Short mmCIF file of C-alpha atoms and ligand atoms in Angstrom, two decimals:
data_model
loop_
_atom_site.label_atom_id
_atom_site.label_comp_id
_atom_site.label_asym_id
_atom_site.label_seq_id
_atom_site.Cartn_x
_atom_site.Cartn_y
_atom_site.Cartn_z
CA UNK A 26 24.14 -27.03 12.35
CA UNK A 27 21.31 -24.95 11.13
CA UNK A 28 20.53 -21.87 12.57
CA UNK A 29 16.80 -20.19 14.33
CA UNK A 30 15.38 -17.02 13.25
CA UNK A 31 11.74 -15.73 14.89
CA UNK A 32 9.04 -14.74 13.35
CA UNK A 33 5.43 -13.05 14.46
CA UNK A 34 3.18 -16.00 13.28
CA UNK A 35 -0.70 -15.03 13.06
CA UNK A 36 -2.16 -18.44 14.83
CA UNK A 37 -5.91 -17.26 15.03
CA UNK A 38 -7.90 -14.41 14.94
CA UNK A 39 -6.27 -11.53 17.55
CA UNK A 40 -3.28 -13.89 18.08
CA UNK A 41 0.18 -13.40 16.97
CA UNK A 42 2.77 -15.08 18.17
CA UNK A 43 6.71 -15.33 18.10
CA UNK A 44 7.75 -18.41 16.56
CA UNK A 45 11.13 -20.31 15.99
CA UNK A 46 11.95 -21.47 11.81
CA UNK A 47 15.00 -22.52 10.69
CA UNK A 48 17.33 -20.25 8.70
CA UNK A 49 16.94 -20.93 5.27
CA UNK A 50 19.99 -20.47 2.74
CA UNK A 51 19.76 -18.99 -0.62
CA UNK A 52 20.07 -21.25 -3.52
CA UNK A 53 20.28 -20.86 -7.15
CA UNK A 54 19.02 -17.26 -7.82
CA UNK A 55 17.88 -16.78 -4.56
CA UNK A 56 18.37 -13.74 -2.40
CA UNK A 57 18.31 -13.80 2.18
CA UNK A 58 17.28 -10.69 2.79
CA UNK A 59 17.67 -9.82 6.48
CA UNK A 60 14.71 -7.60 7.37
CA UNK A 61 15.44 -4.18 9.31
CA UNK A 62 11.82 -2.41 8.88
CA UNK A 63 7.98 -4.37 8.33
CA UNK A 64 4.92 -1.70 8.73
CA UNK A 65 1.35 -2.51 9.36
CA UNK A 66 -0.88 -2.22 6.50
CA UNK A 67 -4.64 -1.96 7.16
CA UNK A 68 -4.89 -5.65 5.22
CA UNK A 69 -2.71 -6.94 8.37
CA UNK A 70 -4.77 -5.48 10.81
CA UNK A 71 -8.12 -6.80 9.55
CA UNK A 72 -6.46 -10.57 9.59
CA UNK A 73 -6.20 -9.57 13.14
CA UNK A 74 -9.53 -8.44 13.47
CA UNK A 75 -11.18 -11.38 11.60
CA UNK A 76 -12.23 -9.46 8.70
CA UNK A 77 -10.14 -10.90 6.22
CA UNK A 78 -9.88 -14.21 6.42
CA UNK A 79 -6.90 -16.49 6.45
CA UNK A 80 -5.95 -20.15 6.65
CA UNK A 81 -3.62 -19.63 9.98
CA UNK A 82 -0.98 -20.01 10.67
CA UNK A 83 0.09 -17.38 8.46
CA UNK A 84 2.71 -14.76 8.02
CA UNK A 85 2.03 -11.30 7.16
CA UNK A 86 3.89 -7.67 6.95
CA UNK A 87 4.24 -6.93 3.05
CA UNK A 88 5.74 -3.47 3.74
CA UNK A 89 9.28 -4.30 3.98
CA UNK A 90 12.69 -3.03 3.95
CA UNK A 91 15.63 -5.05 4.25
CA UNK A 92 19.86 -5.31 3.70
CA UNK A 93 21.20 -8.52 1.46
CA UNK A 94 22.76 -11.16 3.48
CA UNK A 95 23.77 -13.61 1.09
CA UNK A 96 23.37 -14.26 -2.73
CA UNK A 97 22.53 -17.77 -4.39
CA UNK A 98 25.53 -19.09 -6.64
CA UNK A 99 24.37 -18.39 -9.80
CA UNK A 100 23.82 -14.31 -8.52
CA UNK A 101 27.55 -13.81 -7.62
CA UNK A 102 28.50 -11.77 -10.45
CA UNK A 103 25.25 -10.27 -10.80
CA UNK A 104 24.02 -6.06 -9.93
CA UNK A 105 23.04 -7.58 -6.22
CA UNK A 106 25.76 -7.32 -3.57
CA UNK A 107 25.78 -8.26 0.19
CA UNK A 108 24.63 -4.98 2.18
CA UNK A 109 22.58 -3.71 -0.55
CA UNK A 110 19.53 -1.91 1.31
CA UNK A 111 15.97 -3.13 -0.63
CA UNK A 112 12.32 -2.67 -0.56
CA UNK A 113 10.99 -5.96 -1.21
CA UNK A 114 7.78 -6.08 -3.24
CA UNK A 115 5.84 -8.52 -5.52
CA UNK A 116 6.60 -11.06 -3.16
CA UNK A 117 3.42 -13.23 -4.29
CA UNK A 118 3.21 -12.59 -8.07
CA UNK A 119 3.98 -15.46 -10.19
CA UNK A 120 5.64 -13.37 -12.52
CA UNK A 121 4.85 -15.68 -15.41
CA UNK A 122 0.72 -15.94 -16.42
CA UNK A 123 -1.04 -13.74 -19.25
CA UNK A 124 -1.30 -10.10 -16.39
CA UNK A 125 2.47 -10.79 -15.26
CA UNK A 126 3.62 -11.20 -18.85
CA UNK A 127 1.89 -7.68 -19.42
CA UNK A 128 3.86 -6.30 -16.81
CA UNK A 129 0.44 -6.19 -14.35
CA UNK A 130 1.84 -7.82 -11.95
CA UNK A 131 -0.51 -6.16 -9.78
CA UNK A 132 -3.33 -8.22 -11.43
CA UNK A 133 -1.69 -11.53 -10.91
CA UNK A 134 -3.64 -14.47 -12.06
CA UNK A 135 -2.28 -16.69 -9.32
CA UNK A 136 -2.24 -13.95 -6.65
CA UNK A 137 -3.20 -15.04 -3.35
CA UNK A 138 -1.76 -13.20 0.01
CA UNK A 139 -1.99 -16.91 1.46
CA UNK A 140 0.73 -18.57 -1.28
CA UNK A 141 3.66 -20.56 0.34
CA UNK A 142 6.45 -18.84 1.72
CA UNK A 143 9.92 -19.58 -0.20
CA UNK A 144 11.94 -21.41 2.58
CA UNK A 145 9.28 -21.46 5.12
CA UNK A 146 6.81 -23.85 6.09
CA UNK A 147 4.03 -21.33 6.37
CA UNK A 148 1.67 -19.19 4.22
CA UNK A 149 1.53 -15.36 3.93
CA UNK A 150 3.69 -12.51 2.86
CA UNK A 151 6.11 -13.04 5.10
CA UNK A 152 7.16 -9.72 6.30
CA UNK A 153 7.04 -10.03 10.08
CA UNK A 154 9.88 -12.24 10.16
CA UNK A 155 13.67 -11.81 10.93
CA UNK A 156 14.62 -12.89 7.25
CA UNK A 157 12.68 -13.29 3.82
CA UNK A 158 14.24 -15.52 1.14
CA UNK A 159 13.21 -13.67 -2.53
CA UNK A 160 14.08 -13.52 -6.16
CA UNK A 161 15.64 -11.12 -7.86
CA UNK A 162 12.03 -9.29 -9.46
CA UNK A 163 11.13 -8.82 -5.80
CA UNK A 164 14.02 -6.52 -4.83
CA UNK A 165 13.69 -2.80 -5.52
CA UNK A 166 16.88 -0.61 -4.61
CA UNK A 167 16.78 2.22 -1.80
CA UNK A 168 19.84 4.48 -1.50
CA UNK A 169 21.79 3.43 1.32
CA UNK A 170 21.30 6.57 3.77
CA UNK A 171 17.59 6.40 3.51
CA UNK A 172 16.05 5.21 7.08
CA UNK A 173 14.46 2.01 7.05
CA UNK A 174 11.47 3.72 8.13
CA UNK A 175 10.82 5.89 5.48
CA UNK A 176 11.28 3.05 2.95
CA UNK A 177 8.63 0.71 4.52
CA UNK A 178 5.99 2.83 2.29
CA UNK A 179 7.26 2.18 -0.87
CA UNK A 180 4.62 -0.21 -1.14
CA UNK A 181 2.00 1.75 0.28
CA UNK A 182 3.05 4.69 -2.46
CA UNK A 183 3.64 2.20 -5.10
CA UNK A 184 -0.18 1.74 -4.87
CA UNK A 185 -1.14 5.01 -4.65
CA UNK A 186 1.13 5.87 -8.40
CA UNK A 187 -0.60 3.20 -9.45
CA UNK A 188 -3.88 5.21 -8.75
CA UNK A 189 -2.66 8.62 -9.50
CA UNK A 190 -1.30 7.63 -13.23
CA UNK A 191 -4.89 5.21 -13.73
CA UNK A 192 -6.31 8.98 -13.48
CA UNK A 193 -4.21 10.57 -16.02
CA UNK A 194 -4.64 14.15 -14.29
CA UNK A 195 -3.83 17.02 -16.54
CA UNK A 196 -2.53 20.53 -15.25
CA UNK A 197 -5.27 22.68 -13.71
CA UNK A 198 -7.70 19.92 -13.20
CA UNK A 199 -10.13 20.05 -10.14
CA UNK A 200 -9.09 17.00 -8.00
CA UNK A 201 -11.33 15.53 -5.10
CA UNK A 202 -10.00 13.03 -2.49
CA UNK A 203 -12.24 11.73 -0.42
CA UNK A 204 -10.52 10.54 2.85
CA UNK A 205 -7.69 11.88 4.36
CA UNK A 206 -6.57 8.88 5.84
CA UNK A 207 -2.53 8.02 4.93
CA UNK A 208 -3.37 6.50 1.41
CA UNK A 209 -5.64 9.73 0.64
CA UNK A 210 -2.84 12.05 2.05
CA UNK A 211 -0.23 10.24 -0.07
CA UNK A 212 -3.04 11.28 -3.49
CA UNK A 213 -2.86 14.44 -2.09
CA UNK A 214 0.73 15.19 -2.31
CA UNK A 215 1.11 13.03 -6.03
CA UNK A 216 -1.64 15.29 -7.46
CA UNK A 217 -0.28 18.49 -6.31
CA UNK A 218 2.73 17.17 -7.94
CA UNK A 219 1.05 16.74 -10.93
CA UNK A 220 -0.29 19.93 -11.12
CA UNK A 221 -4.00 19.51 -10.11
CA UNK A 222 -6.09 21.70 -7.81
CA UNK A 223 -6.61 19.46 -4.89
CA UNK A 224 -9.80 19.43 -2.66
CA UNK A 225 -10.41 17.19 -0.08
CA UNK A 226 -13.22 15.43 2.05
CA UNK A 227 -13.10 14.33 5.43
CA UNK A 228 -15.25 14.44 8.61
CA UNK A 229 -11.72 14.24 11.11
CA UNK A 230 -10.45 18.20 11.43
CA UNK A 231 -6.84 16.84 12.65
CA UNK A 232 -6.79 14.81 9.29
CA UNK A 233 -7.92 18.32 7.77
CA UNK A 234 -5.39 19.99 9.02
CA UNK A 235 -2.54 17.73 7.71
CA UNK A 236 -4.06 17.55 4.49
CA UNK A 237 -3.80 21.15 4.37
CA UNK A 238 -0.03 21.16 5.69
CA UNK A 239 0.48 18.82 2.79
CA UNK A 240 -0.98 21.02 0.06
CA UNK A 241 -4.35 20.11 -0.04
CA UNK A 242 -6.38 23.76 -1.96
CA UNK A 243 -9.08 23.93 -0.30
CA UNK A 244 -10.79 21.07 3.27
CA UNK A 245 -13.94 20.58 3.47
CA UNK A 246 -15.94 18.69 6.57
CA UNK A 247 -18.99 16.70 4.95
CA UNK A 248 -20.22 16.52 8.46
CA UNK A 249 -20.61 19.97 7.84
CA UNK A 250 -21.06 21.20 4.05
CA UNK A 251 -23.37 18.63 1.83
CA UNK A 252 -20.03 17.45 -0.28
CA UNK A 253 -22.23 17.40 -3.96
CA UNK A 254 -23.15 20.99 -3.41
CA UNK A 255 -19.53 22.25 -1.94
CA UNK A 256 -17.90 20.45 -4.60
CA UNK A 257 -19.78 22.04 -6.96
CA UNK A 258 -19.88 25.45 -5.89
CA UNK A 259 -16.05 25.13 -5.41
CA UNK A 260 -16.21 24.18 -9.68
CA UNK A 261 -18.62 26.63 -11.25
CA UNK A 262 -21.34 23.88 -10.86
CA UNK A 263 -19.00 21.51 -12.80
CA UNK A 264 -17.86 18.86 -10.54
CA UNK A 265 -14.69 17.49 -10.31
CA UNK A 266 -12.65 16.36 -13.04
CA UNK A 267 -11.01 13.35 -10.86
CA UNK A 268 -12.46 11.78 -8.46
CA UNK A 269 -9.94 9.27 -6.10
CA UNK A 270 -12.48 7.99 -3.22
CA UNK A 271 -10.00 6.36 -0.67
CA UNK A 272 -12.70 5.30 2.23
CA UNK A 273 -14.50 1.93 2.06
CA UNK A 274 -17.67 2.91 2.45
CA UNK A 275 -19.97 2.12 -0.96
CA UNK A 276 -22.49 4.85 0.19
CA UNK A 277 -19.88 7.44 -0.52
CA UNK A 278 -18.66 5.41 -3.79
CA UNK A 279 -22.03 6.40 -4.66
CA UNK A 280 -22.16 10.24 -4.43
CA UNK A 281 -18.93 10.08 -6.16
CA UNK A 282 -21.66 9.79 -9.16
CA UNK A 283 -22.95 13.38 -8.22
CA UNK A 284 -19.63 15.02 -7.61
CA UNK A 285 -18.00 14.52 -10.89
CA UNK A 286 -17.83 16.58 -13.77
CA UNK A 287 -18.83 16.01 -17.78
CA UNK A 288 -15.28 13.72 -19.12
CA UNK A 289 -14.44 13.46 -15.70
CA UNK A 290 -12.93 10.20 -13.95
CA UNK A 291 -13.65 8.22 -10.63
CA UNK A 292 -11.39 6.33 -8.99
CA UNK A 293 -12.25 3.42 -6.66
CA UNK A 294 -9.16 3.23 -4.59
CA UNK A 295 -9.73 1.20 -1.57
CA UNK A 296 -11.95 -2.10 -1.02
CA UNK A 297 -15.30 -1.79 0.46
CA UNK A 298 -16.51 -3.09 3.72
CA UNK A 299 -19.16 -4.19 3.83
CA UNK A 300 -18.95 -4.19 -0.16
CA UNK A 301 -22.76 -3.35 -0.56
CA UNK A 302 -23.65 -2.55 -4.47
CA UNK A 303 -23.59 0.73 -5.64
CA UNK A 304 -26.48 1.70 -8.00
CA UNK A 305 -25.60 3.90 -11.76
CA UNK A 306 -27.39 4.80 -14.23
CA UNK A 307 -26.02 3.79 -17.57
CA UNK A 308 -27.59 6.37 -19.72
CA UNK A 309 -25.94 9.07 -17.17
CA UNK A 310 -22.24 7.40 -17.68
CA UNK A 311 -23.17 7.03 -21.59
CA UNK A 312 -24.17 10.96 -21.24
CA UNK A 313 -21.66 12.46 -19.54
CA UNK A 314 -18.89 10.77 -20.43
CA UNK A 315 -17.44 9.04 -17.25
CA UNK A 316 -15.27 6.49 -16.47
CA UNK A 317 -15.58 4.63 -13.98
CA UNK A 318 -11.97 3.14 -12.59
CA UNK A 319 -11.05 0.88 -10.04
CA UNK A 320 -7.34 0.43 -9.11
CA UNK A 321 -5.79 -1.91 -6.65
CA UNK A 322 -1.95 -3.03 -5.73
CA UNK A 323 0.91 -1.90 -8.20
CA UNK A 324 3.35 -2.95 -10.56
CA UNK A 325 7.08 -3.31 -10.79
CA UNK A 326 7.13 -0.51 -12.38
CA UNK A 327 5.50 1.60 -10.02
CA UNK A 328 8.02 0.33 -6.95
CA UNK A 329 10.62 1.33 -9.07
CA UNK A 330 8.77 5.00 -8.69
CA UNK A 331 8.39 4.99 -5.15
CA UNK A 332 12.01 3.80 -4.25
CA UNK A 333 13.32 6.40 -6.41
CA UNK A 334 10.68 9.11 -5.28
CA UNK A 335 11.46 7.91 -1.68
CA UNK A 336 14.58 7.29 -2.09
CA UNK A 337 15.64 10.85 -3.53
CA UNK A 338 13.54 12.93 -0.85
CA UNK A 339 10.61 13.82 -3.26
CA UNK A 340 8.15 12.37 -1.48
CA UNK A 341 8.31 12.60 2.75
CA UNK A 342 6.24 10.14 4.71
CA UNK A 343 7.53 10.98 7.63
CA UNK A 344 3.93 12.51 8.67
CA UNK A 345 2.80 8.82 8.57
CA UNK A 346 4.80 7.37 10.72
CA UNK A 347 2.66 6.96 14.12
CA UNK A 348 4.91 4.58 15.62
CA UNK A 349 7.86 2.28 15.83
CA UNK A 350 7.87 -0.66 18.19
CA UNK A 351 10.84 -3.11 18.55
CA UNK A 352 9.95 -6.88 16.54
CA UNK A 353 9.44 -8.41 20.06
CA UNK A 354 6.64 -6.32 20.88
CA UNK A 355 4.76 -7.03 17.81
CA UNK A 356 1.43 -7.90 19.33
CA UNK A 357 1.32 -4.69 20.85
CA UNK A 358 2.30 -3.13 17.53
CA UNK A 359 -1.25 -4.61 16.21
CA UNK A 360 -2.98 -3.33 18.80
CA UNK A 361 -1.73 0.12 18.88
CA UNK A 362 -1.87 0.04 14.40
CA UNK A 363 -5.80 -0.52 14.90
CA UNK A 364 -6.03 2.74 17.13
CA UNK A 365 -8.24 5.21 16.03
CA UNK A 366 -6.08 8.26 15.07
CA UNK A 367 -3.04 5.91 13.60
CA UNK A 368 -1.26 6.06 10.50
CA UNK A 369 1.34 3.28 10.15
CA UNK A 370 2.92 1.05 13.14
CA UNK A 371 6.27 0.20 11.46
CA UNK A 372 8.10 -2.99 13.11
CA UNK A 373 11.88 -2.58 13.61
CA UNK A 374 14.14 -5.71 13.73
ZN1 ZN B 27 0.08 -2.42 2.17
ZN1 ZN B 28 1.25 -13.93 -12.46
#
């Protein structure tokens, strides 16, 4: 007799819906991972909105925290045990191509949010579902008294290692973050960990605020100050010497050109919408000795940061948590994650 499990199916644009699947069963070296915690990610709420598009149906929620329900045959005697409390990450690297092989699994060659669900007859990442059937390499320990909550972000500050260690910041450097949204707040406190004096841009005085609460040197409105000219007054006319721009706007990509210092590094953090070309002059980045850096997703080795940062209180995302709304009202979980104002919606099961 096989058994039903829900989950929130995406079946057009602004529709999600609870569906039945069967249970699948864990073969092999496969892991059923019973899901306790999904949260939103912005990528989830533009399928919703239409702005990324998807083949539907499709299952999303890639932020995910979950307890081992039953091994495969040939994991019995391996490190995984039944109750074991995971982050599940990776889920759509192949694990096996030229990046993969280079441990960038980030950079995946066959990397595609809309790969086929292990067990399931649908597409997606799987997350908003009552159980997710994995391998091994996607299964990242948490201790067992952290809240499922808190370890829903160790994707979300997988990523943002990712971009702090692309930057290679060096004690005493000037650091500018531009957007204090949760991903810039989460650069915030890794670069004040890192030693770097931290300034931040942002037009939203409540995101100011936290960003100061979370150790952010010195706020400053660009609705207010011209950012080129505060920045470098706040530098001795330098600039900065790392630049992580966390909005999607290219405009502001832009001025990152004018904020930075001689030797000094940008980051492109976030994807741009509408992703309208940027222009650069050559002989200036020849000059002064730029680079130019994008970043995006994370590796294995930076979840195994996060769940250990996370999972041994270094890092507090509590501050990020807007909201949690039971699985069944998952719709409204969308809804209230594309709020103005919100940082994550996290799904409990
Ligand atoms: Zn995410
Ligand atoms: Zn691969």
């Amino acid at each position: 007799m096989s058994e039903k499990i829900k989950a929130g199916v995406f079946t057009d644009v602004g529709n999600i819906e609870i569906l039945e699947l069967e249970k699948p069963k864990p073969r092999g070296n496969e892991i059923l991972v019973k899901i306790k915690t999904c949260a939103i990610c912005t990528w989830e709420q533009r399928v919703f909105q239409g702005i990324n598009k998807v083949k539907f149906p499709f299952i999303g929620g890639h932020e995910t925290v979950g307890v081992i329900e039953e091994l495969g045959e040939d994991l019995k005697d391996s490190k995984w045990k039944v109750g074991d409390k995971v982050a599940l990450g990776l889920m759509l690297a192949c694990g096996d191509c030229y990046y993969c092989r280079k441990g960038q699994h980030g950079s995946c060659e066959t990397f595609n949010h809309e790969n086929k669900l292990r067990g399931f007859p649908f597409r997606g990442m799987g997350g908003f579902c009552q159980y997710q059937l994995v391998v091994p390499e996607n299964l990242f320990k948490l201790k067992e008294d952290l809240p499922c909550e808190v370890g829903a972000f160790a994707e979300p500050l997988s990523c943002v290692i990712h971009s702090i260690e692309m930057a290679n910041i060096e004690i005493g450097n000037d650091v500018a973050i531009i957007g204090a949204g949760m991903m810039g707040l989460l650069h915030i406190i890794l670069a004040k960990r890192q030693g770097a004096r931290v300034l931040v841009f942002e037009p939203n005085e409540e995101r100011l605020k936290l960003a100061k609460k979370l150790g952010a040197d010195a706020v400053i409105n660009p609705s207010i100050d011209n950012p080129v000219s505060k920045i470098k007054a706040l530098t001795e006319g330098r600039g900065a010497d790392v630049i992580f721009n966390t909005t999607a706007i290219s405009k502001i990509a832009e001025q990152t050109t004018e904020m930075v210092a001689k030797l000094g590094k940008i980051i492109f953090y976030s994807s741009y919408h509408p992703d309208i070309p940027i222009s650069i002059s050559p002989n200036w980045l020849h000059k002064e000795l730029v680079s130019l850096i994008g970043t995006a997703n994370s590796n294995m080795k930076d979840f195994e940061k996060s769940c250990k940062l996370l999972s041994d209180r270094i890092i507090d995302p509590s501050p990020f948590i807007s909201d949690v709304v039971p699985f069944e009202d998952i719709e409204k979980a969308l809804r209230r994650s594309i709020e103005p104002g919100t940082f994550r919606v996290i799904i409990k099961f």
